[in-house]
mmCIF file of C-alpha atoms in Angstrom:
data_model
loop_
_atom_site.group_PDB
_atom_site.id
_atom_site.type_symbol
_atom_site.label_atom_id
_atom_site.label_comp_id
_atom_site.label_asym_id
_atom_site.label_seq_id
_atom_site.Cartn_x
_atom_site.Cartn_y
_atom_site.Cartn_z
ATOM 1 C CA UNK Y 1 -44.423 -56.255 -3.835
ATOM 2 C CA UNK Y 2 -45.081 -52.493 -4.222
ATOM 3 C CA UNK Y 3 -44.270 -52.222 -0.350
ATOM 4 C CA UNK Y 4 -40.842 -54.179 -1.104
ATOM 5 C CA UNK Y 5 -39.975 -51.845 -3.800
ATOM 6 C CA UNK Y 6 -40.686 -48.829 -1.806
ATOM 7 C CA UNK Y 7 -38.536 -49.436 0.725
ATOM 8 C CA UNK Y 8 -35.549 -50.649 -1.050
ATOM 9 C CA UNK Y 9 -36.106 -47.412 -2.989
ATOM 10 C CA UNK Y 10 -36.177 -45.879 0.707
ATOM 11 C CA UNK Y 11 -33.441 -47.703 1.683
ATOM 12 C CA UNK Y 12 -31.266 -46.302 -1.269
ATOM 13 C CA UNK Y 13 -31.753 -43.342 -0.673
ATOM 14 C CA UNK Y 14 -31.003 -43.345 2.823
ATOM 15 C CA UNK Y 15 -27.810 -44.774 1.669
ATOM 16 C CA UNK Y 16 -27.343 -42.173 -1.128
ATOM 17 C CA UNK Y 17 -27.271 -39.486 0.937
ATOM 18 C CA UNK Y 18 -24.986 -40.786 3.459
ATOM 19 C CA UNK Y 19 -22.528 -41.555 0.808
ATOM 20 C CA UNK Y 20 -22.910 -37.369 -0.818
ATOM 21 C CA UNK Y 21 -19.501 -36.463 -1.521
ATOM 22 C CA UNK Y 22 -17.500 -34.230 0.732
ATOM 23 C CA UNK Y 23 -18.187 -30.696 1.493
ATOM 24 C CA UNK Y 24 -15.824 -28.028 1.605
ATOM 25 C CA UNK Y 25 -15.869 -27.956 5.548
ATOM 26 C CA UNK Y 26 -15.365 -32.076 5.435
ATOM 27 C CA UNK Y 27 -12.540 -31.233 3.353
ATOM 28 C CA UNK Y 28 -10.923 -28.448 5.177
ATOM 29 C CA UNK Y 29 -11.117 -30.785 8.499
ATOM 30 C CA UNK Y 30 -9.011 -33.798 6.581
ATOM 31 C CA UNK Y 31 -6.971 -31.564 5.369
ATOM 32 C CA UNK Y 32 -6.587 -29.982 8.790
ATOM 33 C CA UNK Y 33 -4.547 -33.489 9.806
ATOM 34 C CA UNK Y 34 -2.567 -33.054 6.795
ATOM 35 C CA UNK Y 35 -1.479 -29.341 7.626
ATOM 36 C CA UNK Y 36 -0.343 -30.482 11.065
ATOM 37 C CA UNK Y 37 1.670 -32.911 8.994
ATOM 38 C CA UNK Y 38 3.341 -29.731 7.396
ATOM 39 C CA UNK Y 39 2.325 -31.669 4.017
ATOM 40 C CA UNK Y 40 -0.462 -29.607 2.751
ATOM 41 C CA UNK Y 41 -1.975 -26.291 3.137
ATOM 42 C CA UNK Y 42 -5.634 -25.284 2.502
ATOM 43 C CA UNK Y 43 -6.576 -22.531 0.312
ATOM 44 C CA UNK Y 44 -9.595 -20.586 0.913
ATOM 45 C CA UNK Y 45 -9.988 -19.444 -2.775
ATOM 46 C CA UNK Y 46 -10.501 -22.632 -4.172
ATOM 47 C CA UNK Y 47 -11.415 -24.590 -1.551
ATOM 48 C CA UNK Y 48 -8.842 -26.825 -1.919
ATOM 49 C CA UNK Y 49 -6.399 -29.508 -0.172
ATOM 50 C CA UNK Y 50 -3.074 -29.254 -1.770
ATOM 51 C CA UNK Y 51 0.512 -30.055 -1.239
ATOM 52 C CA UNK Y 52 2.440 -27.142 0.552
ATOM 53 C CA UNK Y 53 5.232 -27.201 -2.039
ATOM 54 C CA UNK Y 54 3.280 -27.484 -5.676
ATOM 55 C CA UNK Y 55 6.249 -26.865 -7.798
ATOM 56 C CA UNK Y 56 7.028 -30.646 -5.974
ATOM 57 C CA UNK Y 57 8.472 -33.710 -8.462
ATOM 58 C CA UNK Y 58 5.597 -35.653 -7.065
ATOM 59 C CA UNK Y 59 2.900 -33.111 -7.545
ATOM 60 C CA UNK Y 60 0.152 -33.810 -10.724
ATOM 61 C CA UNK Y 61 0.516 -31.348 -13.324
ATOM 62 C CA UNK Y 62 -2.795 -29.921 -13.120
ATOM 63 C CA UNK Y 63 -1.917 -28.716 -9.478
ATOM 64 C CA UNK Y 64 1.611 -27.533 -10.647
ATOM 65 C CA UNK Y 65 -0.464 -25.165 -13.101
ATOM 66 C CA UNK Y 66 -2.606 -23.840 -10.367
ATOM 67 C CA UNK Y 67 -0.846 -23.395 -7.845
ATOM 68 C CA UNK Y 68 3.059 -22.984 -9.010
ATOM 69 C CA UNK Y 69 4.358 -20.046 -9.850
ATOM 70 C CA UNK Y 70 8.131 -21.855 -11.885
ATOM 71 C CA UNK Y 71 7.872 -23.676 -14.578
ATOM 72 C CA UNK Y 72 8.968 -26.874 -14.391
ATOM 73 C CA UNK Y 73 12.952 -27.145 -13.486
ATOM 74 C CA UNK Y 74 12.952 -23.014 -13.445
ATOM 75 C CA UNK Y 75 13.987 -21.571 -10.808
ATOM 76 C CA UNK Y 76 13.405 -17.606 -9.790
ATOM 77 C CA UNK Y 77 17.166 -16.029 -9.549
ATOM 78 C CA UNK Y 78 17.090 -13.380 -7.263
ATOM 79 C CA UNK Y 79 20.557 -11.901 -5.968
ATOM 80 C CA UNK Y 80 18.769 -11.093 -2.827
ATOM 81 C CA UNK Y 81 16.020 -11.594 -0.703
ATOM 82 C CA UNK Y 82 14.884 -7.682 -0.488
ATOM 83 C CA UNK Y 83 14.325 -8.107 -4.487
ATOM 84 C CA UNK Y 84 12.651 -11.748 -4.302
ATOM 85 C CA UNK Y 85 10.262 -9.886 -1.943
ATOM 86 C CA UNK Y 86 9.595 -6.506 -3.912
ATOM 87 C CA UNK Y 87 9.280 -9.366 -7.145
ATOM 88 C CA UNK Y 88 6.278 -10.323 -5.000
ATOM 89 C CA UNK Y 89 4.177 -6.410 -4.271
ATOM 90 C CA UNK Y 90 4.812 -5.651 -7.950
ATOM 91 C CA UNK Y 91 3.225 -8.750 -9.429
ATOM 92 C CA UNK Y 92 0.528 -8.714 -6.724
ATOM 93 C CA UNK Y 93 -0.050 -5.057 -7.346
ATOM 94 C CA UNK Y 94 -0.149 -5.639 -11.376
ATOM 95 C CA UNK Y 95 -2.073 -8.991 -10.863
ATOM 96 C CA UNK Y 96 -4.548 -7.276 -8.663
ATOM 97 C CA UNK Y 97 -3.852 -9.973 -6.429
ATOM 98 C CA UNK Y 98 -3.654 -8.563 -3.119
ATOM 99 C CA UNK Y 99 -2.261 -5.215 -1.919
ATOM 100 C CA UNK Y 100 -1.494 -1.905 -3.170
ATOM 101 C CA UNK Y 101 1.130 -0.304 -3.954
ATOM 102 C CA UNK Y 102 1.770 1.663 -0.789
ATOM 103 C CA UNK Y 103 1.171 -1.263 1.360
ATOM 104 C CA UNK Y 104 4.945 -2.004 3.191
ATOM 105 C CA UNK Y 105 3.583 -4.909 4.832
ATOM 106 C CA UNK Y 106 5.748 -7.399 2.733
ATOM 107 C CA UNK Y 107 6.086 -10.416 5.001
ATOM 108 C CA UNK Y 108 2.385 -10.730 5.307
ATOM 109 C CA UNK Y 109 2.527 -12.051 1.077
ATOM 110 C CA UNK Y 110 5.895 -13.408 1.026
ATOM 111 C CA UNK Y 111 7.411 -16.143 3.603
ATOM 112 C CA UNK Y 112 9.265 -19.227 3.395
ATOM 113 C CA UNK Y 113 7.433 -22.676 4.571
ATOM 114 C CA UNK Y 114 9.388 -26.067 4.370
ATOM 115 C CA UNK Y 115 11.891 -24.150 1.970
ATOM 116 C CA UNK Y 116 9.316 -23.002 -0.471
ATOM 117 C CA UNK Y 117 8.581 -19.281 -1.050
ATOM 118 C CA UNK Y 118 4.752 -18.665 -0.871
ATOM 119 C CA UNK Y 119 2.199 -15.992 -1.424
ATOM 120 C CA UNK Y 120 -1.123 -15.558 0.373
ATOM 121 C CA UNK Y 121 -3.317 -13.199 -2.010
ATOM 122 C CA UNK Y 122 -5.886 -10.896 -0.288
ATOM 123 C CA UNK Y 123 -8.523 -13.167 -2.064
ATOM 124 C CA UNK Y 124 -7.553 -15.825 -0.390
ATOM 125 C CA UNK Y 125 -4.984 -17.686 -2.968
ATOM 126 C CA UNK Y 126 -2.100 -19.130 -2.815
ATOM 127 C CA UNK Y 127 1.047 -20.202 -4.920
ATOM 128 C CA UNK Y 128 4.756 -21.299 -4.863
ATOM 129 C CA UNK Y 129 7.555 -20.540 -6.500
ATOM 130 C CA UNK Y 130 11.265 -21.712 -6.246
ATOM 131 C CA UNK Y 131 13.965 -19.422 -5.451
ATOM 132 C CA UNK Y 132 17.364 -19.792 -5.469
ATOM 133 C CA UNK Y 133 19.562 -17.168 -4.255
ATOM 134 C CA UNK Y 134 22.648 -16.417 -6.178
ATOM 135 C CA UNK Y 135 24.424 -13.232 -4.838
ATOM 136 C CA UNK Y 136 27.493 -13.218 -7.248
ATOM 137 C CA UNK Y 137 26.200 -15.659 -10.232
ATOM 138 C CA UNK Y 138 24.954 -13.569 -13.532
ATOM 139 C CA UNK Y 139 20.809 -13.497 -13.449
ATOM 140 C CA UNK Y 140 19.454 -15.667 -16.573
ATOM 141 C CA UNK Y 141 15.708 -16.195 -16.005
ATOM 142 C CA UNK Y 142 13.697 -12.963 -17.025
ATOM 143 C CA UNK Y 143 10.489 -14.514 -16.368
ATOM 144 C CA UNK Y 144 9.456 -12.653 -13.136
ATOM 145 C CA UNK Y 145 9.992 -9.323 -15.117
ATOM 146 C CA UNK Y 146 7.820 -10.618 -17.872
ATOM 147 C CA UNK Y 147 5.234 -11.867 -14.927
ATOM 148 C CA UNK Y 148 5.401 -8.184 -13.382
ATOM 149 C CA UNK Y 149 4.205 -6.549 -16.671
ATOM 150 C CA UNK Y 150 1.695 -9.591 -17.676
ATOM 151 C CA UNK Y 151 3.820 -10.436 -20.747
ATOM 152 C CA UNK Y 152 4.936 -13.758 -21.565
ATOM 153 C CA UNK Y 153 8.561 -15.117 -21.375
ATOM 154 C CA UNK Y 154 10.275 -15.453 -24.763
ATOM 155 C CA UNK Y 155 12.418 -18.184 -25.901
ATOM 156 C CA UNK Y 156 15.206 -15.301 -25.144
ATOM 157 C CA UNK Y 157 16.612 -12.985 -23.144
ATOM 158 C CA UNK Y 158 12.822 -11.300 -22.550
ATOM 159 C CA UNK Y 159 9.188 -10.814 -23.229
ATOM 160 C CA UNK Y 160 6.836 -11.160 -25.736
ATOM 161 C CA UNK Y 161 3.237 -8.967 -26.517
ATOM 162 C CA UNK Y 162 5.452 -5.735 -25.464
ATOM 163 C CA UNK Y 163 3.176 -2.994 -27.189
ATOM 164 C CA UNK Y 164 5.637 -0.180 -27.126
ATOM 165 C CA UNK Y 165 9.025 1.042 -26.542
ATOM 166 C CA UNK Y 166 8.628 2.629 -23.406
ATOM 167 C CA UNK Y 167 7.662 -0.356 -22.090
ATOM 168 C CA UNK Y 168 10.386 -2.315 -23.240
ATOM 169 C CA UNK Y 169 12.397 0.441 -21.471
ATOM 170 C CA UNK Y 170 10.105 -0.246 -18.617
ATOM 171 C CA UNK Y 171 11.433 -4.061 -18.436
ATOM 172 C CA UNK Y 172 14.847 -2.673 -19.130
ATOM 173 C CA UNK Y 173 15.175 -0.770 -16.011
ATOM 174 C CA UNK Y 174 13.469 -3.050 -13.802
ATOM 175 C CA UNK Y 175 15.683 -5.769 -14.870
ATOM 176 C CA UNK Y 176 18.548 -3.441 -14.147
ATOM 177 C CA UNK Y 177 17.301 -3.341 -10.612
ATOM 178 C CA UNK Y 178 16.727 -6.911 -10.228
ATOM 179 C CA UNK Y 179 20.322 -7.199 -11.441
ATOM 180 C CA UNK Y 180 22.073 -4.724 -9.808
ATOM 181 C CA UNK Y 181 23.323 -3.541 -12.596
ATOM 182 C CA UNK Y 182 22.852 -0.816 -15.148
ATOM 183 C CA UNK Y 183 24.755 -2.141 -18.602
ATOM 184 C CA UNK Y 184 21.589 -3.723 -19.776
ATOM 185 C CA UNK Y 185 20.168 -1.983 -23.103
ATOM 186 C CA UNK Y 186 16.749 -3.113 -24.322
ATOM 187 C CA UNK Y 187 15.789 -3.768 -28.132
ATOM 188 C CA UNK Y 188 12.465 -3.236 -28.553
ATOM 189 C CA UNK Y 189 10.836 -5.093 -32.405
ATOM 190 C CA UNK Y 190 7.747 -3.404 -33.140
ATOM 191 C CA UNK Y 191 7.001 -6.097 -35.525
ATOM 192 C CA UNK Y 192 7.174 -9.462 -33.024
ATOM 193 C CA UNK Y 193 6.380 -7.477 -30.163
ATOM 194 C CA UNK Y 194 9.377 -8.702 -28.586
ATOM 195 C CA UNK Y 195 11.606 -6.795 -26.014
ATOM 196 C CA UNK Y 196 15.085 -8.182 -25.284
ATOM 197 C CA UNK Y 197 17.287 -7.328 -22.227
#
């Protein structure tokens, strides 16, 4: 009996092991047959398998949150693609992300696959955003300035947890530049730490 017990016991372990769950190298080689797909990209810093486009209709929300940059049915208005790109060195230079801020090397973060903008980080990261490029329509969505400085987007036209003035003025002028345009004035409320523009 003893002898019986032992080597189901044995037996189940055996079994146990050979059923272990994945390890990140298993992982990476499925996903490998994915990526040839042009479905799904691996990324090093997590050591995960995820769709190539996260800011997707089809994607789960949990990878939306990790991985895409847009909020759901936001898009990133840039007028063109020189400011979608220097969007990208500032908020990986604020982010500490990847780069610095002398690094001209822009295409190595920034690059279109299947339509999607992405960004490789120097850690090994990754995320999407959407982009839609609108040369003569008026720029509404002031989240990327808000993302440069680490602030939140407000319900309005700008940021909230601005600590001062002169960085209101900061957002200002950099939202002047995103918009080509200079007729932007900020209005910086001490109180609410909100900065409009």
């Amino acid at each position: 009996m003893k002898k019986t017990l032992l080597s189901v016991l044995a037996g189940l372990t055996v079994v146990g092991s050979a059923i272990a769950a994945p390890t990140p190298e298993d992982r990476k080689a499925l996903c490998q047959l994915l990526m040839e797909k042009g479905t799904h990209v691996w990324v090093e810093k997590t050591q995960a398998c995820i769709p190539s486009n996260p800011c997707g209709n089809n994607v789960s929300e949990d990878i939306r949150k990790a991985y895409c940059l847009s909020d759901l049915g936001e898009y990133f208005r840039f007028r063109e693609e020189k400011d979608l790109r220097d969007f990208v060195v500032r908020y990986l230079v604020k982010s500490g992300l990847g780069l610095d801020a002398s690094d001209s090397d822009q295409g190595k973060y920034a690059n279109t696959y299947h339509d999607v903008w992405y960004v490789l980080t120097d850690d090994g990261g990754y995320f999407t955003f959407e982009y839609v490029g609108t040369p003569d329509a008026p720029l509404v969505n002031r989240k990327p300035v808000c993302l440069v400085f680490g602030r939140e987007t407000s319900d309005g036209a700008g940021c909230k947890g601005v600590t001062s003035q002169q960085e209101c003025n900061d957002m200002s002028d950099y939202w002047n530049l995103l918009n080509h345009d200079q007729a932007t004035k900020p209005v910086y409320d001490e109180k609410t730490k909100l900065c409009s523009f």
